[in-house]
């Protein structure tokens, strides 16, 4: 038999372990599959038009979707806002989520945005301060319909205390801006 022995030149005390990112908010919408997702602490607001976000299931995956299709309204803007999240419990102050689209042709007029607020109380939607953050959106085109993509890591270091995250979809009833957006697997860490 052959016995191999490995010896390290670095002692355990000299090794720096990577910091684990404590996930302080995680929503995968899997209870949306049965239609029983509790949106009690969420806010679902039709800012323009009448369309709001709704639960959906595709390929056995629950998620939330916004579709202006069939609204007969030139513009629909729906805000889907998380419950309050206390960033003081986060060690990285970052977030990510999965995002998909279907039938989006014109991403200029049919788009998804993400905003953060430190002063949203649930009753002051129009007067709250909302700061837009950048993310990697889904690939647009019929070959990518319903395919989820990673948003990338969104830096939240400029925020502290309790925040709300708003997913804002905009579209209309015309064929060029009636595509839908889906969000899933929201994590704050």
One Martini backbone bead per residue (centre of mass of N, CA, C, O) as a GRO file, in nm:
protein
  189
    1UNK     BB    1   0.100   0.034   0.015
    2UNK     BB    2   0.011   0.377  -0.022
    3UNK     BB    3   0.130   0.663   0.155
    4UNK     BB    4   0.008   0.989   0.206
    5UNK     BB    5   0.149   1.310   0.290
    6UNK     BB    6   0.036   1.628   0.411
    7UNK     BB    7   0.200   1.946   0.435
    8UNK     BB    8   0.177   2.248   0.589
    9UNK     BB    9   0.308   2.589   0.602
   10UNK     BB   10   0.033   2.656   0.742
   11UNK     BB   11  -0.135   2.752   0.996
   12UNK     BB   12  -0.445   2.777   1.123
   13UNK     BB   13  -0.399   3.071   1.242
   14UNK     BB   14  -0.314   3.192   0.942
   15UNK     BB   15  -0.597   3.153   0.849
   16UNK     BB   16  -0.848   3.294   0.640
   17UNK     BB   17  -1.177   3.310   0.665
   18UNK     BB   18  -1.456   3.335   0.514
   19UNK     BB   19  -1.730   3.530   0.500
   20UNK     BB   20  -2.047   3.492   0.583
   21UNK     BB   21  -2.363   3.544   0.442
   22UNK     BB   22  -2.633   3.667   0.599
   23UNK     BB   23  -2.956   3.586   0.549
   24UNK     BB   24  -3.236   3.820   0.607
   25UNK     BB   25  -3.377   3.771   0.316
   26UNK     BB   26  -3.622   3.523   0.185
   27UNK     BB   27  -3.785   3.476  -0.144
   28UNK     BB   28  -3.950   3.204  -0.348
   29UNK     BB   29  -4.274   3.162  -0.385
   30UNK     BB   30  -4.373   2.857  -0.336
   31UNK     BB   31  -4.662   2.920  -0.211
   32UNK     BB   32  -4.785   3.009  -0.491
   33UNK     BB   33  -4.865   2.735  -0.604
   34UNK     BB   34  -5.137   2.726  -0.410
   35UNK     BB   35  -5.236   3.033  -0.357
   36UNK     BB   36  -5.108   3.107  -0.036
   37UNK     BB   37  -4.964   3.362  -0.043
   38UNK     BB   38  -4.851   3.595   0.195
   39UNK     BB   39  -4.921   3.959   0.147
   40UNK     BB   40  -4.953   4.132   0.407
   41UNK     BB   41  -4.649   4.286   0.398
   42UNK     BB   42  -4.721   4.359   0.121
   43UNK     BB   43  -4.714   4.571  -0.176
   44UNK     BB   44  -4.981   4.633  -0.430
   45UNK     BB   45  -4.944   4.878  -0.688
   46UNK     BB   46  -5.136   5.092  -0.898
   47UNK     BB   47  -5.019   5.377  -1.031
   48UNK     BB   48  -5.086   5.292  -1.334
   49UNK     BB   49  -5.364   5.184  -1.385
   50UNK     BB   50  -5.477   4.829  -1.299
   51UNK     BB   51  -5.227   4.670  -1.280
   52UNK     BB   52  -5.087   4.390  -1.106
   53UNK     BB   53  -4.936   4.175  -0.929
   54UNK     BB   54  -4.884   3.807  -0.963
   55UNK     BB   55  -4.925   3.487  -0.919
   56UNK     BB   56  -4.722   3.206  -1.036
   57UNK     BB   57  -4.683   2.914  -1.263
   58UNK     BB   58  -4.376   2.754  -1.389
   59UNK     BB   59  -4.227   2.471  -1.394
   60UNK     BB   60  -4.280   2.441  -1.075
   61UNK     BB   61  -4.264   2.766  -1.030
   62UNK     BB   62  -4.276   3.023  -0.809
   63UNK     BB   63  -4.401   3.363  -0.875
   64UNK     BB   64  -4.388   3.701  -0.981
   65UNK     BB   65  -4.611   3.902  -1.196
   66UNK     BB   66  -4.612   4.137  -1.479
   67UNK     BB   67  -4.905   4.222  -1.690
   68UNK     BB   68  -5.050   4.441  -1.940
   69UNK     BB   69  -5.215   4.252  -2.081
   70UNK     BB   70  -5.546   4.348  -2.160
   71UNK     BB   71  -5.601   4.649  -2.034
   72UNK     BB   72  -5.659   4.898  -2.231
   73UNK     BB   73  -5.387   5.054  -2.150
   74UNK     BB   74  -5.122   5.247  -2.225
   75UNK     BB   75  -5.051   5.249  -1.905
   76UNK     BB   76  -4.855   5.050  -1.673
   77UNK     BB   77  -4.784   5.067  -1.307
   78UNK     BB   78  -4.618   4.833  -1.094
   79UNK     BB   79  -4.594   4.782  -0.737
   80UNK     BB   80  -4.365   4.563  -0.555
   81UNK     BB   81  -4.344   4.544  -0.197
   82UNK     BB   82  -4.170   4.479   0.057
   83UNK     BB   83  -4.101   4.423   0.344
   84UNK     BB   84  -3.934   4.501   0.600
   85UNK     BB   85  -3.571   4.552   0.619
   86UNK     BB   86  -3.295   4.495   0.834
   87UNK     BB   87  -2.970   4.602   0.769
   88UNK     BB   88  -2.832   4.566   1.054
   89UNK     BB   89  -2.825   4.234   0.994
   90UNK     BB   90  -2.615   4.290   0.775
   91UNK     BB   91  -2.281   4.216   0.646
   92UNK     BB   92  -2.303   4.331   0.327
   93UNK     BB   93  -2.527   4.489   0.185
   94UNK     BB   94  -2.716   4.299  -0.015
   95UNK     BB   95  -2.855   4.184  -0.338
   96UNK     BB   96  -3.077   3.938  -0.498
   97UNK     BB   97  -3.223   3.802  -0.809
   98UNK     BB   98  -3.470   3.676  -1.016
   99UNK     BB   99  -3.520   3.720  -1.381
  100UNK     BB  100  -3.793   3.762  -1.615
  101UNK     BB  101  -3.941   3.714  -1.946
  102UNK     BB  102  -4.228   3.786  -2.173
  103UNK     BB  103  -4.278   3.950  -2.472
  104UNK     BB  104  -4.042   4.143  -2.492
  105UNK     BB  105  -3.951   4.415  -2.721
  106UNK     BB  106  -3.960   4.703  -2.552
  107UNK     BB  107  -3.734   4.805  -2.301
  108UNK     BB  108  -3.815   5.112  -2.281
  109UNK     BB  109  -4.152   5.078  -2.236
  110UNK     BB  110  -4.084   4.774  -2.122
  111UNK     BB  111  -4.010   4.765  -1.780
  112UNK     BB  112  -3.763   4.720  -1.513
  113UNK     BB  113  -3.746   4.823  -1.170
  114UNK     BB  114  -3.542   4.929  -0.880
  115UNK     BB  115  -3.622   5.018  -0.537
  116UNK     BB  116  -3.532   5.219  -0.247
  117UNK     BB  117  -3.649   5.256   0.103
  118UNK     BB  118  -3.641   5.434   0.432
  119UNK     BB  119  -3.963   5.583   0.442
  120UNK     BB  120  -4.158   5.354   0.415
  121UNK     BB  121  -4.495   5.273   0.569
  122UNK     BB  122  -4.756   5.213   0.356
  123UNK     BB  123  -4.896   5.524   0.344
  124UNK     BB  124  -4.640   5.685   0.164
  125UNK     BB  125  -4.580   5.633  -0.138
  126UNK     BB  126  -4.561   5.928  -0.277
  127UNK     BB  127  -4.360   6.052  -0.032
  128UNK     BB  128  -4.150   5.868  -0.065
  129UNK     BB  129  -3.817   5.765  -0.092
  130UNK     BB  130  -3.671   5.670  -0.410
  131UNK     BB  131  -3.402   5.447  -0.507
  132UNK     BB  132  -3.231   5.358  -0.773
  133UNK     BB  133  -3.118   5.039  -0.891
  134UNK     BB  134  -2.892   4.828  -1.029
  135UNK     BB  135  -2.930   4.563  -1.281
  136UNK     BB  136  -2.959   4.252  -1.427
  137UNK     BB  137  -3.137   4.174  -1.681
  138UNK     BB  138  -3.312   4.022  -1.896
  139UNK     BB  139  -3.329   3.860  -2.177
  140UNK     BB  140  -3.425   3.968  -2.488
  141UNK     BB  141  -3.648   3.748  -2.638
  142UNK     BB  142  -3.800   3.462  -2.751
  143UNK     BB  143  -3.561   3.262  -2.659
  144UNK     BB  144  -3.608   3.389  -2.338
  145UNK     BB  145  -3.867   3.297  -2.254
  146UNK     BB  146  -3.896   3.224  -1.905
  147UNK     BB  147  -3.600   3.291  -1.837
  148UNK     BB  148  -3.390   3.289  -1.575
  149UNK     BB  149  -3.195   3.550  -1.422
  150UNK     BB  150  -2.938   3.711  -1.282
  151UNK     BB  151  -2.895   4.029  -1.123
  152UNK     BB  152  -2.689   4.038  -0.934
  153UNK     BB  153  -2.508   4.232  -0.721
  154UNK     BB  154  -2.657   4.460  -0.493
  155UNK     BB  155  -2.567   4.753  -0.355
  156UNK     BB  156  -2.657   4.869   0.000
  157UNK     BB  157  -2.450   5.064   0.159
  158UNK     BB  158  -2.621   5.346   0.154
  159UNK     BB  159  -2.790   5.185   0.354
  160UNK     BB  160  -3.006   5.191   0.652
  161UNK     BB  161  -3.185   5.004   0.829
  162UNK     BB  162  -3.500   5.029   0.713
  163UNK     BB  163  -3.631   4.862   0.425
  164UNK     BB  164  -3.759   4.882   0.088
  165UNK     BB  165  -3.851   4.688  -0.196
  166UNK     BB  166  -3.906   4.780  -0.543
  167UNK     BB  167  -4.099   4.645  -0.805
  168UNK     BB  168  -4.106   4.794  -1.136
  169UNK     BB  169  -4.358   4.785  -1.383
  170UNK     BB  170  -4.373   4.866  -1.741
  171UNK     BB  171  -4.668   4.909  -1.953
  172UNK     BB  172  -4.896   4.796  -2.212
  173UNK     BB  173  -5.134   4.712  -2.475
  174UNK     BB  174  -4.946   4.708  -2.684
  175UNK     BB  175  -4.749   4.491  -2.861
  176UNK     BB  176  -4.465   4.643  -2.777
  177UNK     BB  177  -4.568   4.677  -2.435
  178UNK     BB  178  -4.697   4.366  -2.325
  179UNK     BB  179  -4.491   4.255  -2.152
  180UNK     BB  180  -4.336   4.043  -1.906
  181UNK     BB  181  -4.251   4.014  -1.553
  182UNK     BB  182  -4.026   3.827  -1.334
  183UNK     BB  183  -3.992   3.722  -0.987
  184UNK     BB  184  -3.725   3.572  -0.776
  185UNK     BB  185  -3.524   3.496  -0.526
  186UNK     BB  186  -3.503   3.692  -0.278
  187UNK     BB  187  -3.197   3.849  -0.146
  188UNK     BB  188  -3.065   3.944   0.174
  189UNK     BB  189  -2.704   4.011   0.316
   0.00000   0.00000   0.00000
